[in-house]
PDB file of C-alpha atoms in Angstrom:
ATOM      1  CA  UNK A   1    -135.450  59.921 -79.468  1.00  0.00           C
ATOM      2  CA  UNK A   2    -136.133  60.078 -75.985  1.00  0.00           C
ATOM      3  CA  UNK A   3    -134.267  57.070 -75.584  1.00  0.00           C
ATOM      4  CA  UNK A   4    -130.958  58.514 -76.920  1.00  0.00           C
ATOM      5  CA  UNK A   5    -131.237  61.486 -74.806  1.00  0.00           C
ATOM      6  CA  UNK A   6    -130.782  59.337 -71.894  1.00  0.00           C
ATOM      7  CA  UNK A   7    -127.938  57.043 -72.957  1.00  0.00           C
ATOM      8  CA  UNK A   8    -126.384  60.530 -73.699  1.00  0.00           C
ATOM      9  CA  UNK A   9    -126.907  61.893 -70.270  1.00  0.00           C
ATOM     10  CA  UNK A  10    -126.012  58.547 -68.286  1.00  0.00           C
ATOM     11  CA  UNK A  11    -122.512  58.753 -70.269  1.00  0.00           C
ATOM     12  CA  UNK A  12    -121.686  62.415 -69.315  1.00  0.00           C
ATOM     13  CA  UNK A  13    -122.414  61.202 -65.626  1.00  0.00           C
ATOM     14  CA  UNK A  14    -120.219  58.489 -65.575  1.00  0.00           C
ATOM     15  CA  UNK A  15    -117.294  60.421 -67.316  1.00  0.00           C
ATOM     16  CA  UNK A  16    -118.220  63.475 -64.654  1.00  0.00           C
ATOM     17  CA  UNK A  17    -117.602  60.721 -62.358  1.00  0.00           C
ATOM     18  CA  UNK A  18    -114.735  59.340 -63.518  1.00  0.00           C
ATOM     19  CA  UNK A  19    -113.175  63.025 -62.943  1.00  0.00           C
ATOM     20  CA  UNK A  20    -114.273  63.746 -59.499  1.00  0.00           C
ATOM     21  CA  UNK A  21    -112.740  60.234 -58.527  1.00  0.00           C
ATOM     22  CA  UNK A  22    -109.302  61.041 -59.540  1.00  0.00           C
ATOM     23  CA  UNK A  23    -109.423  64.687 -58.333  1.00  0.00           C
ATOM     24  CA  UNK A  24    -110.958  64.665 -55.082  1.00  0.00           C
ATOM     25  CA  UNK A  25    -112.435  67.437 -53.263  1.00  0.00           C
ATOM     26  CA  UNK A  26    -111.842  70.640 -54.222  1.00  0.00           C
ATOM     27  CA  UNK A  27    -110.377  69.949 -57.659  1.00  0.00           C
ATOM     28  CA  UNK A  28    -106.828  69.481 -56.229  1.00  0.00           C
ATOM     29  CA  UNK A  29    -105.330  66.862 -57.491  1.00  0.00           C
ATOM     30  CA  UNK A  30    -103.965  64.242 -55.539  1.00  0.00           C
ATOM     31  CA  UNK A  31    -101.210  62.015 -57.462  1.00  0.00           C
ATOM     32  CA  UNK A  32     -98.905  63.328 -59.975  1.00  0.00           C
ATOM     33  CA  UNK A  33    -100.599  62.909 -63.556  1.00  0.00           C
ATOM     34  CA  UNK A  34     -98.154  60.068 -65.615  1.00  0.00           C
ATOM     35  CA  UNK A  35     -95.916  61.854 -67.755  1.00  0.00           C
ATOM     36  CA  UNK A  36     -92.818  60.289 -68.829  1.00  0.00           C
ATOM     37  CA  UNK A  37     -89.654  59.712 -66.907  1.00  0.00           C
ATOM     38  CA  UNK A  38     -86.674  60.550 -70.079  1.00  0.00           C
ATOM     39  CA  UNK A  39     -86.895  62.574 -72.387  1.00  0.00           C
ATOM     40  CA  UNK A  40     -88.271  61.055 -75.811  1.00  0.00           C
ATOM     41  CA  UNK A  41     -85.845  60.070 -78.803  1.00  0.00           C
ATOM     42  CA  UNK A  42     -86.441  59.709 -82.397  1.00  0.00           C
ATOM     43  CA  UNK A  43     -85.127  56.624 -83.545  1.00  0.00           C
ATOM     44  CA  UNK A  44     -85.100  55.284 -87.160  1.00  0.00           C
ATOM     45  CA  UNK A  45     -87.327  52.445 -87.882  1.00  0.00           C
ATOM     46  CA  UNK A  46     -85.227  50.878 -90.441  1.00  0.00           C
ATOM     47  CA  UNK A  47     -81.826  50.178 -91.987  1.00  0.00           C
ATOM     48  CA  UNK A  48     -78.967  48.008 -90.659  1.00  0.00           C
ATOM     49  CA  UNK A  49     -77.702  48.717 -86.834  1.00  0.00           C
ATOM     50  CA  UNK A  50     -74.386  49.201 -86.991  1.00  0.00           C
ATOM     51  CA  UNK A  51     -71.586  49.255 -84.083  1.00  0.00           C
ATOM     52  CA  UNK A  52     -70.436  52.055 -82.627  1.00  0.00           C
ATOM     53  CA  UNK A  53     -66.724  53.214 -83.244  1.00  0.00           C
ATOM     54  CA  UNK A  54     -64.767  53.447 -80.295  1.00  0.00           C
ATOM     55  CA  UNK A  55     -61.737  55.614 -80.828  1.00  0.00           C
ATOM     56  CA  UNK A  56     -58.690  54.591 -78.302  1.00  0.00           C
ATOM     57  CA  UNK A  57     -57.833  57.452 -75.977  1.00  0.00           C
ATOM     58  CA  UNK A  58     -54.643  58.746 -75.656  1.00  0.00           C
ATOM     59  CA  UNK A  59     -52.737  58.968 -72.480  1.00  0.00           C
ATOM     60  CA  UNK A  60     -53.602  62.520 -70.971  1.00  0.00           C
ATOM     61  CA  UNK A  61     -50.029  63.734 -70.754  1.00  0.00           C
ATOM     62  CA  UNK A  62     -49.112  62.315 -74.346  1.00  0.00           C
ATOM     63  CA  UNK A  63     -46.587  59.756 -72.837  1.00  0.00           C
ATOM     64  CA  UNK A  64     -46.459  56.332 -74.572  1.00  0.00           C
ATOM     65  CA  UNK A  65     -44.666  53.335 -73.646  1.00  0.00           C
ATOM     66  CA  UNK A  66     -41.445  52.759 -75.339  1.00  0.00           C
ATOM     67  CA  UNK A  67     -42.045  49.465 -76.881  1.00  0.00           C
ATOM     68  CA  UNK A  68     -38.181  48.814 -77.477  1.00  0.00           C
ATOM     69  CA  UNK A  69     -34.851  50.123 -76.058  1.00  0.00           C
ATOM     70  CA  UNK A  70     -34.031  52.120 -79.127  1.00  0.00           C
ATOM     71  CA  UNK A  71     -37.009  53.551 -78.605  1.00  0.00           C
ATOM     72  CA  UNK A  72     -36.731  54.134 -75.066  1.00  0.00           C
ATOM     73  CA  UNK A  73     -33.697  56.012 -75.163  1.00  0.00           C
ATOM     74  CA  UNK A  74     -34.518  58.094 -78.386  1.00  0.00           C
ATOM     75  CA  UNK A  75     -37.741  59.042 -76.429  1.00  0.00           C
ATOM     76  CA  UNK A  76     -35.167  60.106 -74.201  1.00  0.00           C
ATOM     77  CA  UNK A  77     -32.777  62.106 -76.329  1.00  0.00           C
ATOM     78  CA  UNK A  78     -35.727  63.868 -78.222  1.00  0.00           C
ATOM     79  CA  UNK A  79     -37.060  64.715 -74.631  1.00  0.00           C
ATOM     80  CA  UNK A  80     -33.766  66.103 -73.582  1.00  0.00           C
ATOM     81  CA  UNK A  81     -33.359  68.209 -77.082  1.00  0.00           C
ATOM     82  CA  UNK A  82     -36.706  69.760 -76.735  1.00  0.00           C
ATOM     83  CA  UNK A  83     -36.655  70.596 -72.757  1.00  0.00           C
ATOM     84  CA  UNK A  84     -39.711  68.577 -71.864  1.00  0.00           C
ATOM     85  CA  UNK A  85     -37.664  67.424 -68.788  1.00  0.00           C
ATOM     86  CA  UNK A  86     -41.194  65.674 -67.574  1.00  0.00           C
ATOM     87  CA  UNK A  87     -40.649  63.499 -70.273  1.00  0.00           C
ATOM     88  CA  UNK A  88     -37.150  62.183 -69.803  1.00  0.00           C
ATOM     89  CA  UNK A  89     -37.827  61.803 -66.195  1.00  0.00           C
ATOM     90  CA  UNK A  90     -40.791  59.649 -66.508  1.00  0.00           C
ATOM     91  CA  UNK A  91     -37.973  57.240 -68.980  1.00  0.00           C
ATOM     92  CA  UNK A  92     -35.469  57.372 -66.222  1.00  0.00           C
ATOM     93  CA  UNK A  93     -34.717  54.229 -64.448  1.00  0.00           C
ATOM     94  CA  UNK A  94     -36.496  53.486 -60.749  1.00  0.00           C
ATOM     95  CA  UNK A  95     -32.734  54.121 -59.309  1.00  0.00           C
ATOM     96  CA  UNK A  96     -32.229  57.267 -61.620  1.00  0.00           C
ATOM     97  CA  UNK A  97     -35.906  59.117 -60.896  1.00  0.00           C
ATOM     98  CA  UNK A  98     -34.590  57.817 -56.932  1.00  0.00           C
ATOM     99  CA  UNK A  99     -31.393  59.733 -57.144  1.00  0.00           C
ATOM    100  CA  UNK A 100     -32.858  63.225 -58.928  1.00  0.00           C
ATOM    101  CA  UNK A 101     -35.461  63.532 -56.013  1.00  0.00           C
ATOM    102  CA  UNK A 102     -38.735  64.303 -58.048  1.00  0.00           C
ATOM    103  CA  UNK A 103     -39.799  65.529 -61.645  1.00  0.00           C
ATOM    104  CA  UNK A 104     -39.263  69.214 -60.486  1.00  0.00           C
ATOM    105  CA  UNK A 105     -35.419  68.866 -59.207  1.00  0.00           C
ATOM    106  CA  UNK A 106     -34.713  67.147 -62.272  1.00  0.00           C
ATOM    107  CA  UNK A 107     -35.822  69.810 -64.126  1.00  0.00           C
ATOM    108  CA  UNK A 108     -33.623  72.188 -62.338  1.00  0.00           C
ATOM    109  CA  UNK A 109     -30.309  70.461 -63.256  1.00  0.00           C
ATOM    110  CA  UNK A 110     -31.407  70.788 -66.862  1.00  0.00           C
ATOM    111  CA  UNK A 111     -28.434  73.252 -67.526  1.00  0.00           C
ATOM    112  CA  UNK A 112     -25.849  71.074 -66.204  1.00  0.00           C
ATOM    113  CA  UNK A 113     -26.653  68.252 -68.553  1.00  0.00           C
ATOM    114  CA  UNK A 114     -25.351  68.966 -72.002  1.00  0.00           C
ATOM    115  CA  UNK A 115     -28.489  68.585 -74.460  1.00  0.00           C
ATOM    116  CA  UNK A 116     -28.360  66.863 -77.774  1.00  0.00           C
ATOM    117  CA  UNK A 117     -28.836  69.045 -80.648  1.00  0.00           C
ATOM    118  CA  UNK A 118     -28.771  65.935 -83.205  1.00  0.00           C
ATOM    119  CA  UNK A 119     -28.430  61.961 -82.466  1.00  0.00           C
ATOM    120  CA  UNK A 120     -28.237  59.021 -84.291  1.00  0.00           C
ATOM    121  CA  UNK A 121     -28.059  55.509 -83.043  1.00  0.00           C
ATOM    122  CA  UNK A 122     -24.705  53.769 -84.871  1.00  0.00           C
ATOM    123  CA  UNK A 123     -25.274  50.774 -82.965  1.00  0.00           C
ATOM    124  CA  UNK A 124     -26.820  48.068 -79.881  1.00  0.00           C
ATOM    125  CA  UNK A 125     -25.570  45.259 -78.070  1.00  0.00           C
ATOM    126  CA  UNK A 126     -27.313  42.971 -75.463  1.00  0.00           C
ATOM    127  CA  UNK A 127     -25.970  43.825 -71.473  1.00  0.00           C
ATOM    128  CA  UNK A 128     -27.365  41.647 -68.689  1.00  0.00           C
ATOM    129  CA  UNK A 129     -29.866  44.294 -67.884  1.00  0.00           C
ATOM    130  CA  UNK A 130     -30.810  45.079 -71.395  1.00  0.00           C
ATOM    131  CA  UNK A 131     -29.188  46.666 -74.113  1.00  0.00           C
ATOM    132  CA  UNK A 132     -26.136  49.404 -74.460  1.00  0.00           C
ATOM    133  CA  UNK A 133     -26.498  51.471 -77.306  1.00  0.00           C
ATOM    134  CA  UNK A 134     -23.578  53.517 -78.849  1.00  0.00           C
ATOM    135  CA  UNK A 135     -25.276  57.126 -80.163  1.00  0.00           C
ATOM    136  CA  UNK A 136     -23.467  60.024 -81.996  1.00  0.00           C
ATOM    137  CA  UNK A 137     -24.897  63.655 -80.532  1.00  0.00           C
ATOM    138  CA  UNK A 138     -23.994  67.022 -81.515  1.00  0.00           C
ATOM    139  CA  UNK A 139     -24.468  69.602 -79.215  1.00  0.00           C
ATOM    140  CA  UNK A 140     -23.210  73.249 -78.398  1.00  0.00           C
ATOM    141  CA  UNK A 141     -19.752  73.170 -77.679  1.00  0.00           C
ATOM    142  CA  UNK A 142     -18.013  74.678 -74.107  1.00  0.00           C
ATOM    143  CA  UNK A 143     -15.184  74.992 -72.355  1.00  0.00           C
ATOM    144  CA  UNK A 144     -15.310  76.368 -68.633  1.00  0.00           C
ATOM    145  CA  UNK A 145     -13.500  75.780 -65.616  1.00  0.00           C
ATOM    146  CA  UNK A 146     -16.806  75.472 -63.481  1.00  0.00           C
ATOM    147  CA  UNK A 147     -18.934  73.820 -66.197  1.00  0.00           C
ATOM    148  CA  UNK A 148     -16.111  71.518 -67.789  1.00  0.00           C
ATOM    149  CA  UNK A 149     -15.959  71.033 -71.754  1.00  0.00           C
ATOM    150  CA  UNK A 150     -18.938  69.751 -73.806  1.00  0.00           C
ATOM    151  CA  UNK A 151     -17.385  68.507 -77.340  1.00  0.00           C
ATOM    152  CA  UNK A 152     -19.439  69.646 -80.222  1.00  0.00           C
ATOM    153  CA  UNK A 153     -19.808  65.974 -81.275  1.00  0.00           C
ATOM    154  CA  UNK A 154     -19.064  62.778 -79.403  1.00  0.00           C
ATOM    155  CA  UNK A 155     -19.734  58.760 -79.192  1.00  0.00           C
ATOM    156  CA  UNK A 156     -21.538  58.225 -76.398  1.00  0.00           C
ATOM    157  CA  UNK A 157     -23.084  54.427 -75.115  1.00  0.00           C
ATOM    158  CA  UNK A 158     -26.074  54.566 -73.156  1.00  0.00           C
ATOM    159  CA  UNK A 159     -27.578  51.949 -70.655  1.00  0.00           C
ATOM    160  CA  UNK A 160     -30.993  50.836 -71.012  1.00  0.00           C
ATOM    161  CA  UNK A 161     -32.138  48.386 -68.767  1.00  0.00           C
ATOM    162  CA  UNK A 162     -35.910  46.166 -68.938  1.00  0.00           C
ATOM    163  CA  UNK A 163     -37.446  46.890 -65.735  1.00  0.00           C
ATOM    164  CA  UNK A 164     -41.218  46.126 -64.765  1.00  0.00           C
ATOM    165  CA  UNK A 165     -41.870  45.131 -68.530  1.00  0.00           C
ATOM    166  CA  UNK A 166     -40.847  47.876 -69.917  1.00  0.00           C
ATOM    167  CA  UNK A 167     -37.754  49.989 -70.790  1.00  0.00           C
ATOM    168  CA  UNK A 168     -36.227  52.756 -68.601  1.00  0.00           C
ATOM    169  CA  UNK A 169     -32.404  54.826 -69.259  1.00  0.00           C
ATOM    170  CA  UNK A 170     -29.691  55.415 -66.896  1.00  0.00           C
ATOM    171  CA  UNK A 171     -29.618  59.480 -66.692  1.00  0.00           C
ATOM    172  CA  UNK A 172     -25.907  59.785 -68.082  1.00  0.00           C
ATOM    173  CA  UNK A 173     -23.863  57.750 -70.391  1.00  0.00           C
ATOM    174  CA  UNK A 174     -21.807  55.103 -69.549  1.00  0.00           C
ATOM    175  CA  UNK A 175     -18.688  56.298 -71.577  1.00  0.00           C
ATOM    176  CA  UNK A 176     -18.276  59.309 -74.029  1.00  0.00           C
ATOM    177  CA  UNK A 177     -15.775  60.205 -76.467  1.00  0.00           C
ATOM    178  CA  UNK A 178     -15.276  63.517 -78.192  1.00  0.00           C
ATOM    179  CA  UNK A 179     -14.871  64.132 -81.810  1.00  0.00           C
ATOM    180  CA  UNK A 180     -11.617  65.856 -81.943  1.00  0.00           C
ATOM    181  CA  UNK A 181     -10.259  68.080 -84.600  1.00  0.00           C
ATOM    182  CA  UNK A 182      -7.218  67.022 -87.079  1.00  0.00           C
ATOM    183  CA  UNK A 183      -4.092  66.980 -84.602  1.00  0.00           C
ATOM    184  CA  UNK A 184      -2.251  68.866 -87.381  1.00  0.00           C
ATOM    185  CA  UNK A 185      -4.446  71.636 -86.643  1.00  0.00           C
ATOM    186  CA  UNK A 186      -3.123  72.043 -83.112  1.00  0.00           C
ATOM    187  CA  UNK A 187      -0.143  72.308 -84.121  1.00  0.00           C
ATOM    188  CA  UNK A 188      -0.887  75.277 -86.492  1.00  0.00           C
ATOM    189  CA  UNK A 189      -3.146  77.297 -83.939  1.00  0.00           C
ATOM    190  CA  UNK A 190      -0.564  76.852 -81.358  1.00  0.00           C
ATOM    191  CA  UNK A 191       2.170  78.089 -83.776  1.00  0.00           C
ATOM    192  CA  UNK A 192      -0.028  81.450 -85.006  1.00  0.00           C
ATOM    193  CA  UNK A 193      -0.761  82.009 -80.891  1.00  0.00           C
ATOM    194  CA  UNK A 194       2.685  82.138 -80.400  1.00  0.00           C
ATOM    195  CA  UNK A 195       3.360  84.648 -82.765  1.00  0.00           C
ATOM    196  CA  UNK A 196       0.559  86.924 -81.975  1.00  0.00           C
ATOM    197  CA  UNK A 197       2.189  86.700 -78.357  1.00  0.00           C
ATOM    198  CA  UNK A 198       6.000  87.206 -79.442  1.00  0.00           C
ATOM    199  CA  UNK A 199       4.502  90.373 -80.847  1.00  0.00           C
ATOM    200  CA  UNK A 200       2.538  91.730 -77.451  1.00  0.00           C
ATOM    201  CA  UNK A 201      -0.652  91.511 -79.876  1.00  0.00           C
ATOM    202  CA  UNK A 202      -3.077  90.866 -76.673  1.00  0.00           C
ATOM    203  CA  UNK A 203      -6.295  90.825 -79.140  1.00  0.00           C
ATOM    204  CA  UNK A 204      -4.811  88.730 -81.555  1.00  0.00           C
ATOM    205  CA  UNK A 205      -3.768  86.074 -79.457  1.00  0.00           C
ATOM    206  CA  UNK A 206      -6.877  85.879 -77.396  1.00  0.00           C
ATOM    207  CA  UNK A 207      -8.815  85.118 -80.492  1.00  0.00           C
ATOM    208  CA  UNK A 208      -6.897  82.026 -80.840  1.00  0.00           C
ATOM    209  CA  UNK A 209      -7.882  81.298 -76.631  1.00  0.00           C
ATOM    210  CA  UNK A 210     -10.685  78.683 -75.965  1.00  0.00           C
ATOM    211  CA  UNK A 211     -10.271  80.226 -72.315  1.00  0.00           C
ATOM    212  CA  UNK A 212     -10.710  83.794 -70.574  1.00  0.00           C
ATOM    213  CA  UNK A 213      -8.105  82.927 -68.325  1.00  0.00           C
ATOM    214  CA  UNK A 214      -5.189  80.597 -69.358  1.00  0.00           C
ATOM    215  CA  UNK A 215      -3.916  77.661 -67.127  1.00  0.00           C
ATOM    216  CA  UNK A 216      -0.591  77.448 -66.061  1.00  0.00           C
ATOM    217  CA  UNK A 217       2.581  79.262 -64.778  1.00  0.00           C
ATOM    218  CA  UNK A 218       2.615  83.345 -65.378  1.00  0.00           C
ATOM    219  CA  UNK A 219       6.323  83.123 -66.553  1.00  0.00           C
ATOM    220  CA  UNK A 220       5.484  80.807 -69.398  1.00  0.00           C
ATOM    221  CA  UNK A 221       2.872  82.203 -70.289  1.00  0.00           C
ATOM    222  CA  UNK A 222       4.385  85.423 -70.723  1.00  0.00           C
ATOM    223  CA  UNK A 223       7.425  84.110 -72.374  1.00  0.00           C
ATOM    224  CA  UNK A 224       6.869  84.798 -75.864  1.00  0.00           C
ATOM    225  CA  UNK A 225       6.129  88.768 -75.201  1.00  0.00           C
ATOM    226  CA  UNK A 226       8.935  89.094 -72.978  1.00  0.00           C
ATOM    227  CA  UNK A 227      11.760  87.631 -75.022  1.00  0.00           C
ATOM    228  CA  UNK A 228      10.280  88.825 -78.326  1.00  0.00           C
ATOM    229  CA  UNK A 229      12.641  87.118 -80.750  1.00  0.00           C
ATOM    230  CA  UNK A 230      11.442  83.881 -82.806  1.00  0.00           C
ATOM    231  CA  UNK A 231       9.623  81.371 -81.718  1.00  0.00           C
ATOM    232  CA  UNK A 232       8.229  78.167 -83.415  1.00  0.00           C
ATOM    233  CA  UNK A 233       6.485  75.111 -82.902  1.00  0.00           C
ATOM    234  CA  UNK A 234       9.660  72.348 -81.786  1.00  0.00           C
ATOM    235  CA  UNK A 235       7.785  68.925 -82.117  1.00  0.00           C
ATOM    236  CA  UNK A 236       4.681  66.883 -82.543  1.00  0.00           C
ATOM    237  CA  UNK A 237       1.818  67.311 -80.810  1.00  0.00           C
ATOM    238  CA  UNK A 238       1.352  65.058 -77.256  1.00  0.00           C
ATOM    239  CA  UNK A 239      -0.979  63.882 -75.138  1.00  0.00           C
ATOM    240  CA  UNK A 240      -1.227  64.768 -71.391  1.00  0.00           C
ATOM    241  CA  UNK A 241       0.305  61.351 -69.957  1.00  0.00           C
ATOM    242  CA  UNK A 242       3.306  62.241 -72.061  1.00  0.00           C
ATOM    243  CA  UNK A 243       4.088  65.398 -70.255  1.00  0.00           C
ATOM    244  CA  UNK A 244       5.868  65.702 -66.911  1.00  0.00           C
ATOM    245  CA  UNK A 245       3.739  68.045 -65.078  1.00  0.00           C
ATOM    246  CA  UNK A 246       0.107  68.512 -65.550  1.00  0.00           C
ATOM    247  CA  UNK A 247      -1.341  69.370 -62.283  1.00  0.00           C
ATOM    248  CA  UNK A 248      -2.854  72.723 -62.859  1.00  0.00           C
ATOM    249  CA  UNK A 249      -4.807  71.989 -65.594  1.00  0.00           C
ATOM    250  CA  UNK A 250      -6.260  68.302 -64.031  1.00  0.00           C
ATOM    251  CA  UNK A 251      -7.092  70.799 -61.363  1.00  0.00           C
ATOM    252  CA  UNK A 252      -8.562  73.187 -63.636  1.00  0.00           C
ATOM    253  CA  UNK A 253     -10.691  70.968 -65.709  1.00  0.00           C
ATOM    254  CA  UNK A 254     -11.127  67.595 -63.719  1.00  0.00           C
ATOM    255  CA  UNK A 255      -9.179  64.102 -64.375  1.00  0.00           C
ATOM    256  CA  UNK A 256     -10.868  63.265 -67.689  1.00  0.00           C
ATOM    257  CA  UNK A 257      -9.029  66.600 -69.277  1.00  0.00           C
ATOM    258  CA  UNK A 258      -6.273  64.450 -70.945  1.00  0.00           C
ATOM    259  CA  UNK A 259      -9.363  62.976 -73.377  1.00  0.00           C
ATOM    260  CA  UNK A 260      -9.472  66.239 -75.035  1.00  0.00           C
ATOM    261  CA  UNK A 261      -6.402  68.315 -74.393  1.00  0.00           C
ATOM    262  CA  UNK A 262      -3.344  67.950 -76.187  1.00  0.00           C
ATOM    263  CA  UNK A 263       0.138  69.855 -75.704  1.00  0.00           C
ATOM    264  CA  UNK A 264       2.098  71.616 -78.420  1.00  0.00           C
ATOM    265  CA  UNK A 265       5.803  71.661 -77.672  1.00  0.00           C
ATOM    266  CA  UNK A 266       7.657  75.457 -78.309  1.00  0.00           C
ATOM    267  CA  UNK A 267      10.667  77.202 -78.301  1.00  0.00           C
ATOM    268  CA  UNK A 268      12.018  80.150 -78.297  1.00  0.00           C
ATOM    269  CA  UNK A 269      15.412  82.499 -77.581  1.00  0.00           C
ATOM    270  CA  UNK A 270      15.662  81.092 -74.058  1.00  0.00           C
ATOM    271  CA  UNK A 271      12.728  79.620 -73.054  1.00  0.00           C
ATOM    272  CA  UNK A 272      10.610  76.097 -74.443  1.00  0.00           C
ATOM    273  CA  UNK A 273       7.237  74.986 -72.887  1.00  0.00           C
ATOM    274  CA  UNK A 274       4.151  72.664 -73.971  1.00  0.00           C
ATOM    275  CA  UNK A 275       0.968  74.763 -75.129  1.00  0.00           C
ATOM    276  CA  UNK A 276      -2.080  73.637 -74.331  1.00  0.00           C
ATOM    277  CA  UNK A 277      -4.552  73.454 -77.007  1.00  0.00           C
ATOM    278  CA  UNK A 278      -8.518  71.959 -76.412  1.00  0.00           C
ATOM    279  CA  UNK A 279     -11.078  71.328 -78.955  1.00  0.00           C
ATOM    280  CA  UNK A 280     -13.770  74.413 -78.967  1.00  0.00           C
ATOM    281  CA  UNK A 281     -16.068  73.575 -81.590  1.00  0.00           C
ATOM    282  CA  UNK A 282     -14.420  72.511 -84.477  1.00  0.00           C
ATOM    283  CA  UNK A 283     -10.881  74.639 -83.925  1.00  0.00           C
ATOM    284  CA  UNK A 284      -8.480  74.263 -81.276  1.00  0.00           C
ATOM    285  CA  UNK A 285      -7.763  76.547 -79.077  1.00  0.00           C
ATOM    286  CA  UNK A 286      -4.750  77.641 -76.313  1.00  0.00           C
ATOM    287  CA  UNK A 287      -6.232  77.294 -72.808  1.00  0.00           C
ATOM    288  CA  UNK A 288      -2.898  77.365 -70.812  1.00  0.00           C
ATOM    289  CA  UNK A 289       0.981  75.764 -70.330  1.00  0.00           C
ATOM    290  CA  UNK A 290       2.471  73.092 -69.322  1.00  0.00           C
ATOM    291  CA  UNK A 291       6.519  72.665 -68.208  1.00  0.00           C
ATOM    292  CA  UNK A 292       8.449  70.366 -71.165  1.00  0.00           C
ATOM    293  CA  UNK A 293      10.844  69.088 -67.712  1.00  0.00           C
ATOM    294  CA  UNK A 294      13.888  71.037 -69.509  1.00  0.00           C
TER     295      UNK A 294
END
């Protein structure tokens, strides 16, 4: 019994020992006690490990890659259409984003670019740079002396060239043509304008104006109300290369105004000019006159 007492007491020694060792003096201690260094997971202990999915990222800004012309320049069009004008400049060629400046200055001459409100591609053909693709927009139609005339549908072929593996869009067509009403309705527009004008009906003849102002010379113009009498339409309708003198409205409108505008001969008691009819929407409309040469 004795015995055990002791091995008892020799144990709490060396354990009391053990303790003043790793304290020191004065029961400060002097290393940090081991704790660990993370923080402690629970992991299952059974079951197959499987890979994790890795979801690919999309590009911050949503832009991807076109990964054909087509869809290069419908990118394009859609970008246009919907105003994100970050969008088409990013699909502009080197030599397009070059000549707009920056992102922000192309943005600015948004409303001088007509924007699609529909397009459809009708067709592509190989270029040396890449492709040219013909596209059918609709858009909302104007007519402006400052702005120029936007058709409310046209044929227009893009450019789209391959450049740094990848594809990139000149920033206007290459050609345009504008869907033009029946020529037989010229005639008949130009025919009721002259009758609400032989009849000094200001209101009713403007509605049949594509124009606030009308082009051309004051006295022809103001034929019809000043000689009253009848007046009709005196021929088929003509294009602008046809008539003799068409300065004031190539000055009016710009040299491509022959495209679009078509001249209505008229007569009347004494006098006979061309009217001037343009496409505004789907009608024609008078925007001026032109002399016949007679």
């Amino acid at each position: 019994m004795a015995e055990g007492a002791l091995v008892v007491a020799v144990g709490v020694a060396v354990g009391a020992g053990a303790v003043a060792l790793t304290q020191g003096g004065g029961g400060r201690p002097t290393h940090r006690p081991p704790t660990p260094s993370v923080a402690a997971f629970r992991f299952p202990t059974h079951g197959d490990i499987q890979p994790a999915a890795v979801e690919a990222a999309a590009p911050a800004d949503g832009f991807v890659e076109p990964a054909s012309a087509r869809d290069a320049l419908e990118a394009f069009l859609g970008a246009e259409r919907d105003g994100r004008t970050a969008t088409s400049y990013r699909l502009l060629t080197t030599a397009d984003e070059q000549d707009a400046g920056s992102a922000a200055a192309w943005a600015a001459t948004s409303a001088d670019r007509p924007q699609p409100i529909t397009f459809a591609v009708t067709s592509e053909h190989p270029s040396a740079e890449g492709e040219e693709i013909t596209v059918a927009v609709g858009r909302h139609p104007a007519l402006d002396q400052f702005a120029g005339f936007v058709s409310a549908r046209a044929t227009q072929v893009w450019r789209v060239v391959h450049q740094g593996g990848t594809w990139r869009v000149g920033a206007e067509p290459v050609s345009e043509y504008p869907t033009l009403p029946p020529t037989a309705a010229a005639t008949d527009v130009a025919g009721r304008w002259l009758q609400a004008t032989a009849a000094c009906s200001r209101a009713a003849a403007a509605a049949l104006e594509g124009v606030a102002t009308l082009t051309g010379p004051d006295d022809l113009l103001g034929a019809p109300c000043s000689e009253r009498g009848e007046w009709t339409v005196a021929g088929p309708v003509i294009t602008l290369d046809r008539a003799p003198d068409t300065e004031a409205l190539v000055e009016a409108y710009g040299p491509d105004v022959g495209t679009w505008t078509r001249l209505v001969p008229v007569r009347g008691p004494r006098t006979h000019f061309l009217a001037a009819v343009a496409p505004v929407g789907d009608d024609w409309r008078v925007i001026g006159a032109a002399s016949d040469g007679g």
